[in-house]
Amino acid sequence: MKTSVKATLIAIAVAVVLLIVGIVYALSQRAATPESPEGGQLQTVRTDSHVLDEGGADAVTVVEFLDFECEACAAFYPIVEDLRASFEGDITYVVRYFPLPGHVNSTQAALAAEAAAQQDRFEDMYHALFETQTEWAHSDVETPAAFRGIAEDLGLDMAAYDAAIADPATLQRVQADKTDGEKLGVSSTPSFFIDGAPVELQDWDDLEQAIEKAVDG
């Protein structure tokens, strides 16, 4: 066999092998793409998600994954409150938990919010946690007593609150939000989604502009 023909055949064989490897890799990556437990596209909102504002069937859905101990979330808190007021009736605003591992009290804060939610007081606890963040954040150890004190100040049924905090299902509910967030690519807080699409934040008014565009569109 001539050298040139042999070299051509080898080149073709190598190309075929590389093509097969590429196809296998692509299929493996596709198979590894995370899906929601129900299958299909990943969900930014679930039936048990906490809705602060319900804008109706035609409203734009804004979802925030947050960590109550996160300083950036606290900085966005007044911005979010202004936007909720400005776009009242035009948006459905949803809050989901995403406690970060570097924040010692973030899970405790989320548990407090979820326990309050079981008494239909989620929004009251949501406000209280951000308004008192400097009092309990950045501790070296978890301080559940601080959140119990907030619950008492809100006038919650403390027996029900304590039972909810102790119930493993409450922690599972918090972790379910975080799992969804991770599958959606959330790695930091706050992270926002508008009608299922992630919002890129470069400037403080990027969220407002994204909501306005979605509402007007």
PDB file of C-alpha atoms in Angstrom:
ATOM      1  CA  MET A   1       0.000   0.000   0.000  1.00  0.00           C
ATOM      2  CA  LYS A   2       1.345   3.402  -0.937  1.00  0.00           C
ATOM      3  CA  THR A   3       2.338   5.630   1.952  1.00  0.00           C
ATOM      4  CA  SER A   4       0.007   8.451   0.874  1.00  0.00           C
ATOM      5  CA  VAL A   5      -3.018   6.135   0.701  1.00  0.00           C
ATOM      6  CA  LYS A   6      -2.133   4.602   4.061  1.00  0.00           C
ATOM      7  CA  ALA A   7      -1.797   8.050   5.635  1.00  0.00           C
ATOM      8  CA  THR A   8      -5.170   9.058   4.214  1.00  0.00           C
ATOM      9  CA  LEU A   9      -6.852   5.965   5.631  1.00  0.00           C
ATOM     10  CA  ILE A  10      -5.280   6.591   9.040  1.00  0.00           C
ATOM     11  CA  ALA A  11      -6.460  10.202   8.971  1.00  0.00           C
ATOM     12  CA  ILE A  12     -10.004   9.096   8.120  1.00  0.00           C
ATOM     13  CA  ALA A  13      -9.954   6.503  10.913  1.00  0.00           C
ATOM     14  CA  VAL A  14      -8.761   9.103  13.413  1.00  0.00           C
ATOM     15  CA  ALA A  15     -11.490  11.512  12.282  1.00  0.00           C
ATOM     16  CA  VAL A  16     -14.140   8.817  12.716  1.00  0.00           C
ATOM     17  CA  VAL A  17     -12.881   7.983  16.200  1.00  0.00           C
ATOM     18  CA  LEU A  18     -12.884  11.658  17.192  1.00  0.00           C
ATOM     19  CA  LEU A  19     -16.411  12.041  15.808  1.00  0.00           C
ATOM     20  CA  ILE A  20     -17.622   9.055  17.835  1.00  0.00           C
ATOM     21  CA  VAL A  21     -15.916  10.379  20.971  1.00  0.00           C
ATOM     22  CA  GLY A  22     -17.526  13.773  20.396  1.00  0.00           C
ATOM     23  CA  ILE A  23     -20.975  12.260  20.001  1.00  0.00           C
ATOM     24  CA  VAL A  24     -20.595  10.122  23.122  1.00  0.00           C
ATOM     25  CA  TYR A  25     -19.381  13.141  25.117  1.00  0.00           C
ATOM     26  CA  ALA A  26     -22.274  15.285  23.891  1.00  0.00           C
ATOM     27  CA  LEU A  27     -24.794  12.608  24.818  1.00  0.00           C
ATOM     28  CA  SER A  28     -23.242  12.141  28.246  1.00  0.00           C
ATOM     29  CA  GLN A  29     -23.371  15.880  28.873  1.00  0.00           C
ATOM     30  CA  ARG A  30     -26.975  16.004  27.742  1.00  0.00           C
ATOM     31  CA  ALA A  31     -27.863  13.126  30.022  1.00  0.00           C
ATOM     32  CA  ALA A  32     -26.184  14.913  32.910  1.00  0.00           C
ATOM     33  CA  THR A  33     -28.270  18.072  32.405  1.00  0.00           C
ATOM     34  CA  PRO A  34     -30.308  18.394  35.606  1.00  0.00           C
ATOM     35  CA  GLU A  35     -34.072  18.188  35.468  1.00  0.00           C
ATOM     36  CA  SER A  36     -36.748  18.955  37.989  1.00  0.00           C
ATOM     37  CA  PRO A  37     -38.131  16.003  39.956  1.00  0.00           C
ATOM     38  CA  GLU A  38     -41.258  16.164  37.783  1.00  0.00           C
ATOM     39  CA  GLY A  39     -39.166  16.089  34.609  1.00  0.00           C
ATOM     40  CA  GLY A  40     -39.050  18.683  31.887  1.00  0.00           C
ATOM     41  CA  GLN A  41     -37.722  22.196  32.356  1.00  0.00           C
ATOM     42  CA  LEU A  42     -36.428  23.322  35.707  1.00  0.00           C
ATOM     43  CA  GLN A  43     -38.832  25.334  37.819  1.00  0.00           C
ATOM     44  CA  THR A  44     -38.200  28.738  39.316  1.00  0.00           C
ATOM     45  CA  VAL A  45     -41.536  28.611  41.158  1.00  0.00           C
ATOM     46  CA  ARG A  46     -43.295  25.735  42.871  1.00  0.00           C
ATOM     47  CA  THR A  47     -46.757  25.429  44.358  1.00  0.00           C
ATOM     48  CA  ASP A  48     -45.348  25.870  47.879  1.00  0.00           C
ATOM     49  CA  SER A  49     -43.144  28.879  47.009  1.00  0.00           C
ATOM     50  CA  HIS A  50     -43.705  31.992  49.121  1.00  0.00           C
ATOM     51  CA  VAL A  51     -45.478  34.719  47.159  1.00  0.00           C
ATOM     52  CA  LEU A  52     -45.189  38.238  48.544  1.00  0.00           C
ATOM     53  CA  ASP A  53     -47.213  39.885  45.778  1.00  0.00           C
ATOM     54  CA  GLU A  54     -49.731  38.175  43.525  1.00  0.00           C
ATOM     55  CA  GLY A  55     -50.157  40.136  40.307  1.00  0.00           C
ATOM     56  CA  GLY A  56     -52.664  37.883  38.591  1.00  0.00           C
ATOM     57  CA  ALA A  57     -52.664  35.698  35.509  1.00  0.00           C
ATOM     58  CA  ASP A  58     -51.016  38.261  33.208  1.00  0.00           C
ATOM     59  CA  ALA A  59     -48.379  39.437  35.685  1.00  0.00           C
ATOM     60  CA  VAL A  60     -44.645  39.082  35.229  1.00  0.00           C
ATOM     61  CA  THR A  61     -43.182  36.611  37.721  1.00  0.00           C
ATOM     62  CA  VAL A  62     -40.088  37.791  39.588  1.00  0.00           C
ATOM     63  CA  VAL A  63     -38.276  35.194  41.716  1.00  0.00           C
ATOM     64  CA  GLU A  64     -35.542  36.010  44.210  1.00  0.00           C
ATOM     65  CA  PHE A  65     -33.250  33.371  45.682  1.00  0.00           C
ATOM     66  CA  LEU A  66     -31.948  34.929  48.890  1.00  0.00           C
ATOM     67  CA  ASP A  67     -29.924  34.383  52.017  1.00  0.00           C
ATOM     68  CA  PHE A  68     -31.213  36.381  54.995  1.00  0.00           C
ATOM     69  CA  GLU A  69     -27.650  36.744  56.331  1.00  0.00           C
ATOM     70  CA  CYS A  70     -26.280  37.994  53.011  1.00  0.00           C
ATOM     71  CA  GLU A  71     -25.216  41.650  53.103  1.00  0.00           C
ATOM     72  CA  ALA A  72     -25.938  42.054  49.390  1.00  0.00           C
ATOM     73  CA  CYS A  73     -29.473  40.746  49.949  1.00  0.00           C
ATOM     74  CA  ALA A  74     -29.914  43.268  52.754  1.00  0.00           C
ATOM     75  CA  ALA A  75     -28.648  46.007  50.425  1.00  0.00           C
ATOM     76  CA  PHE A  76     -31.171  44.946  47.780  1.00  0.00           C
ATOM     77  CA  TYR A  77     -33.992  44.674  50.312  1.00  0.00           C
ATOM     78  CA  PRO A  78     -35.070  48.375  50.144  1.00  0.00           C
ATOM     79  CA  ILE A  79     -34.665  48.310  46.353  1.00  0.00           C
ATOM     80  CA  VAL A  80     -36.916  45.275  46.154  1.00  0.00           C
ATOM     81  CA  GLU A  81     -39.488  46.928  48.412  1.00  0.00           C
ATOM     82  CA  ASP A  82     -39.537  50.001  46.162  1.00  0.00           C
ATOM     83  CA  LEU A  83     -39.943  47.831  43.072  1.00  0.00           C
ATOM     84  CA  ARG A  84     -42.771  45.872  44.667  1.00  0.00           C
ATOM     85  CA  ALA A  85     -44.579  49.144  45.267  1.00  0.00           C
ATOM     86  CA  SER A  86     -43.779  50.598  41.840  1.00  0.00           C
ATOM     87  CA  PHE A  87     -44.923  47.523  39.943  1.00  0.00           C
ATOM     88  CA  GLU A  88     -47.821  46.578  42.183  1.00  0.00           C
ATOM     89  CA  GLY A  89     -50.367  44.620  40.181  1.00  0.00           C
ATOM     90  CA  ASP A  90     -47.922  44.052  37.313  1.00  0.00           C
ATOM     91  CA  ILE A  91     -45.653  41.501  38.986  1.00  0.00           C
ATOM     92  CA  THR A  92     -45.915  38.391  41.089  1.00  0.00           C
ATOM     93  CA  TYR A  93     -43.012  38.488  43.533  1.00  0.00           C
ATOM     94  CA  VAL A  94     -41.707  35.171  44.859  1.00  0.00           C
ATOM     95  CA  VAL A  95     -39.034  34.552  47.503  1.00  0.00           C
ATOM     96  CA  ARG A  96     -37.028  31.334  47.758  1.00  0.00           C
ATOM     97  CA  TYR A  97     -34.368  30.245  50.241  1.00  0.00           C
ATOM     98  CA  PHE A  98     -30.714  29.882  49.301  1.00  0.00           C
ATOM     99  CA  PRO A  99     -28.651  29.819  52.526  1.00  0.00           C
ATOM    100  CA  LEU A 100     -24.959  30.075  51.764  1.00  0.00           C
ATOM    101  CA  PRO A 101     -22.476  27.809  53.597  1.00  0.00           C
ATOM    102  CA  GLY A 102     -20.257  30.726  54.614  1.00  0.00           C
ATOM    103  CA  HIS A 103     -23.045  32.284  56.674  1.00  0.00           C
ATOM    104  CA  VAL A 104     -23.397  30.465  59.987  1.00  0.00           C
ATOM    105  CA  ASN A 105     -26.918  31.704  60.775  1.00  0.00           C
ATOM    106  CA  SER A 106     -28.345  31.656  57.262  1.00  0.00           C
ATOM    107  CA  THR A 107     -30.070  28.293  57.666  1.00  0.00           C
ATOM    108  CA  GLN A 108     -31.400  29.245  61.104  1.00  0.00           C
ATOM    109  CA  ALA A 109     -32.858  32.417  59.611  1.00  0.00           C
ATOM    110  CA  ALA A 110     -34.494  30.442  56.811  1.00  0.00           C
ATOM    111  CA  LEU A 111     -35.937  27.993  59.349  1.00  0.00           C
ATOM    112  CA  ALA A 112     -37.398  30.931  61.281  1.00  0.00           C
ATOM    113  CA  ALA A 113     -38.990  32.271  58.104  1.00  0.00           C
ATOM    114  CA  GLU A 114     -40.411  28.869  57.222  1.00  0.00           C
ATOM    115  CA  ALA A 115     -41.751  28.359  60.749  1.00  0.00           C
ATOM    116  CA  ALA A 116     -43.434  31.767  60.510  1.00  0.00           C
ATOM    117  CA  ALA A 117     -44.837  30.825  57.101  1.00  0.00           C
ATOM    118  CA  GLN A 118     -46.625  27.897  58.715  1.00  0.00           C
ATOM    119  CA  GLN A 119     -48.521  30.508  60.717  1.00  0.00           C
ATOM    120  CA  ASP A 120     -49.183  32.659  57.622  1.00  0.00           C
ATOM    121  CA  ARG A 121     -46.624  35.193  58.856  1.00  0.00           C
ATOM    122  CA  PHE A 122     -43.863  34.701  56.302  1.00  0.00           C
ATOM    123  CA  GLU A 123     -43.778  38.295  55.113  1.00  0.00           C
ATOM    124  CA  ASP A 124     -43.635  39.646  58.668  1.00  0.00           C
ATOM    125  CA  MET A 125     -40.622  37.455  59.402  1.00  0.00           C
ATOM    126  CA  TYR A 126     -39.094  38.325  56.018  1.00  0.00           C
ATOM    127  CA  HIS A 127     -39.133  42.017  56.946  1.00  0.00           C
ATOM    128  CA  ALA A 128     -37.978  41.412  60.518  1.00  0.00           C
ATOM    129  CA  LEU A 129     -34.993  39.299  59.476  1.00  0.00           C
ATOM    130  CA  PHE A 130     -33.620  41.954  57.149  1.00  0.00           C
ATOM    131  CA  GLU A 131     -34.357  44.778  59.572  1.00  0.00           C
ATOM    132  CA  THR A 132     -32.480  42.998  62.381  1.00  0.00           C
ATOM    133  CA  GLN A 133     -29.733  41.407  60.283  1.00  0.00           C
ATOM    134  CA  THR A 134     -26.915  43.380  61.910  1.00  0.00           C
ATOM    135  CA  GLU A 135     -27.949  42.038  65.320  1.00  0.00           C
ATOM    136  CA  TRP A 136     -27.486  38.335  64.541  1.00  0.00           C
ATOM    137  CA  ALA A 137     -25.378  38.084  61.372  1.00  0.00           C
ATOM    138  CA  HIS A 138     -21.718  37.024  61.221  1.00  0.00           C
ATOM    139  CA  SER A 139     -21.780  35.008  64.420  1.00  0.00           C
ATOM    140  CA  ASP A 140     -19.223  32.250  64.927  1.00  0.00           C
ATOM    141  CA  VAL A 141     -21.951  29.862  66.073  1.00  0.00           C
ATOM    142  CA  GLU A 142     -25.616  29.421  65.279  1.00  0.00           C
ATOM    143  CA  THR A 143     -27.904  31.517  67.488  1.00  0.00           C
ATOM    144  CA  PRO A 144     -31.413  30.062  67.198  1.00  0.00           C
ATOM    145  CA  ALA A 145     -32.420  31.972  70.338  1.00  0.00           C
ATOM    146  CA  ALA A 146     -32.066  35.233  68.403  1.00  0.00           C
ATOM    147  CA  PHE A 147     -34.665  34.092  65.882  1.00  0.00           C
ATOM    148  CA  ARG A 148     -36.936  32.761  68.589  1.00  0.00           C
ATOM    149  CA  GLY A 149     -36.803  36.241  70.101  1.00  0.00           C
ATOM    150  CA  ILE A 150     -37.859  37.743  66.783  1.00  0.00           C
ATOM    151  CA  ALA A 151     -40.726  35.266  66.607  1.00  0.00           C
ATOM    152  CA  GLU A 152     -41.836  36.293  70.091  1.00  0.00           C
ATOM    153  CA  ASP A 153     -41.681  39.965  69.114  1.00  0.00           C
ATOM    154  CA  LEU A 154     -43.922  39.176  66.153  1.00  0.00           C
ATOM    155  CA  GLY A 155     -46.424  37.539  68.465  1.00  0.00           C
ATOM    156  CA  LEU A 156     -46.195  34.087  66.914  1.00  0.00           C
ATOM    157  CA  ASP A 157     -47.591  30.987  68.599  1.00  0.00           C
ATOM    158  CA  MET A 158     -44.330  29.896  70.191  1.00  0.00           C
ATOM    159  CA  ALA A 159     -45.334  26.290  70.784  1.00  0.00           C
ATOM    160  CA  ALA A 160     -46.117  25.955  67.075  1.00  0.00           C
ATOM    161  CA  TYR A 161     -42.934  27.828  66.187  1.00  0.00           C
ATOM    162  CA  ASP A 162     -40.763  25.525  68.324  1.00  0.00           C
ATOM    163  CA  ALA A 163     -42.446  22.464  66.851  1.00  0.00           C
ATOM    164  CA  ALA A 164     -41.824  23.709  63.328  1.00  0.00           C
ATOM    165  CA  ILE A 165     -38.148  24.423  64.028  1.00  0.00           C
ATOM    166  CA  ALA A 166     -37.710  20.930  65.465  1.00  0.00           C
ATOM    167  CA  ASP A 167     -39.545  19.240  62.587  1.00  0.00           C
ATOM    168  CA  PRO A 168     -37.068  17.827  60.005  1.00  0.00           C
ATOM    169  CA  ALA A 169     -39.621  18.659  57.303  1.00  0.00           C
ATOM    170  CA  THR A 170     -38.997  22.369  57.867  1.00  0.00           C
ATOM    171  CA  LEU A 171     -35.309  21.984  57.077  1.00  0.00           C
ATOM    172  CA  GLN A 172     -36.171  19.788  54.099  1.00  0.00           C
ATOM    173  CA  ARG A 173     -38.408  22.572  52.777  1.00  0.00           C
ATOM    174  CA  VAL A 174     -35.510  25.049  53.000  1.00  0.00           C
ATOM    175  CA  GLN A 175     -33.116  22.611  51.359  1.00  0.00           C
ATOM    176  CA  ALA A 176     -35.603  21.929  48.538  1.00  0.00           C
ATOM    177  CA  ASP A 177     -35.442  25.591  47.551  1.00  0.00           C
ATOM    178  CA  LYS A 178     -31.655  25.532  47.590  1.00  0.00           C
ATOM    179  CA  THR A 179     -31.555  22.372  45.495  1.00  0.00           C
ATOM    180  CA  ASP A 180     -33.774  23.998  42.881  1.00  0.00           C
ATOM    181  CA  GLY A 181     -31.540  27.055  42.932  1.00  0.00           C
ATOM    182  CA  GLU A 182     -28.406  24.994  42.400  1.00  0.00           C
ATOM    183  CA  LYS A 183     -29.999  23.213  39.443  1.00  0.00           C
ATOM    184  CA  LEU A 184     -30.889  26.613  38.002  1.00  0.00           C
ATOM    185  CA  GLY A 185     -27.267  27.710  38.282  1.00  0.00           C
ATOM    186  CA  VAL A 186     -27.614  29.903  41.356  1.00  0.00           C
ATOM    187  CA  SER A 187     -24.306  30.241  43.198  1.00  0.00           C
ATOM    188  CA  SER A 188     -24.653  33.590  44.952  1.00  0.00           C
ATOM    189  CA  THR A 189     -27.340  35.788  46.432  1.00  0.00           C
ATOM    190  CA  PRO A 190     -29.433  37.617  45.625  1.00  0.00           C
ATOM    191  CA  SER A 191     -30.191  35.879  42.325  1.00  0.00           C
ATOM    192  CA  PHE A 192     -33.231  36.949  40.347  1.00  0.00           C
ATOM    193  CA  PHE A 193     -35.297  35.321  37.624  1.00  0.00           C
ATOM    194  CA  ILE A 194     -37.966  37.025  35.537  1.00  0.00           C
ATOM    195  CA  ASP A 195     -40.479  34.682  33.922  1.00  0.00           C
ATOM    196  CA  GLY A 196     -37.960  31.874  34.312  1.00  0.00           C
ATOM    197  CA  ALA A 197     -34.969  33.707  32.809  1.00  0.00           C
ATOM    198  CA  PRO A 198     -31.988  34.722  34.977  1.00  0.00           C
ATOM    199  CA  VAL A 199     -31.266  38.420  35.439  1.00  0.00           C
ATOM    200  CA  GLU A 200     -27.667  39.608  35.121  1.00  0.00           C
ATOM    201  CA  LEU A 201     -26.871  42.278  37.688  1.00  0.00           C
ATOM    202  CA  GLN A 202     -24.125  44.741  36.841  1.00  0.00           C
ATOM    203  CA  ASP A 203     -25.641  47.945  38.186  1.00  0.00           C
ATOM    204  CA  TRP A 204     -28.144  48.684  40.944  1.00  0.00           C
ATOM    205  CA  ASP A 205     -30.922  49.525  38.470  1.00  0.00           C
ATOM    206  CA  ASP A 206     -30.515  46.412  36.310  1.00  0.00           C
ATOM    207  CA  LEU A 207     -33.325  44.603  38.128  1.00  0.00           C
ATOM    208  CA  GLU A 208     -35.706  47.526  37.671  1.00  0.00           C
ATOM    209  CA  GLN A 209     -34.892  47.793  33.980  1.00  0.00           C
ATOM    210  CA  ALA A 210     -35.363  44.053  33.480  1.00  0.00           C
ATOM    211  CA  ILE A 211     -38.748  44.124  35.216  1.00  0.00           C
ATOM    212  CA  GLU A 212     -39.848  47.208  33.269  1.00  0.00           C
ATOM    213  CA  LYS A 213     -38.850  45.568  29.986  1.00  0.00           C
ATOM    214  CA  ALA A 214     -40.775  42.403  30.865  1.00  0.00           C
ATOM    215  CA  VAL A 215     -43.847  44.342  31.955  1.00  0.00           C
ATOM    216  CA  ASP A 216     -43.858  46.563  28.860  1.00  0.00           C
ATOM    217  CA  GLY A 217     -43.072  43.685  26.547  1.00  0.00           C
TER     218      GLY A 217
END
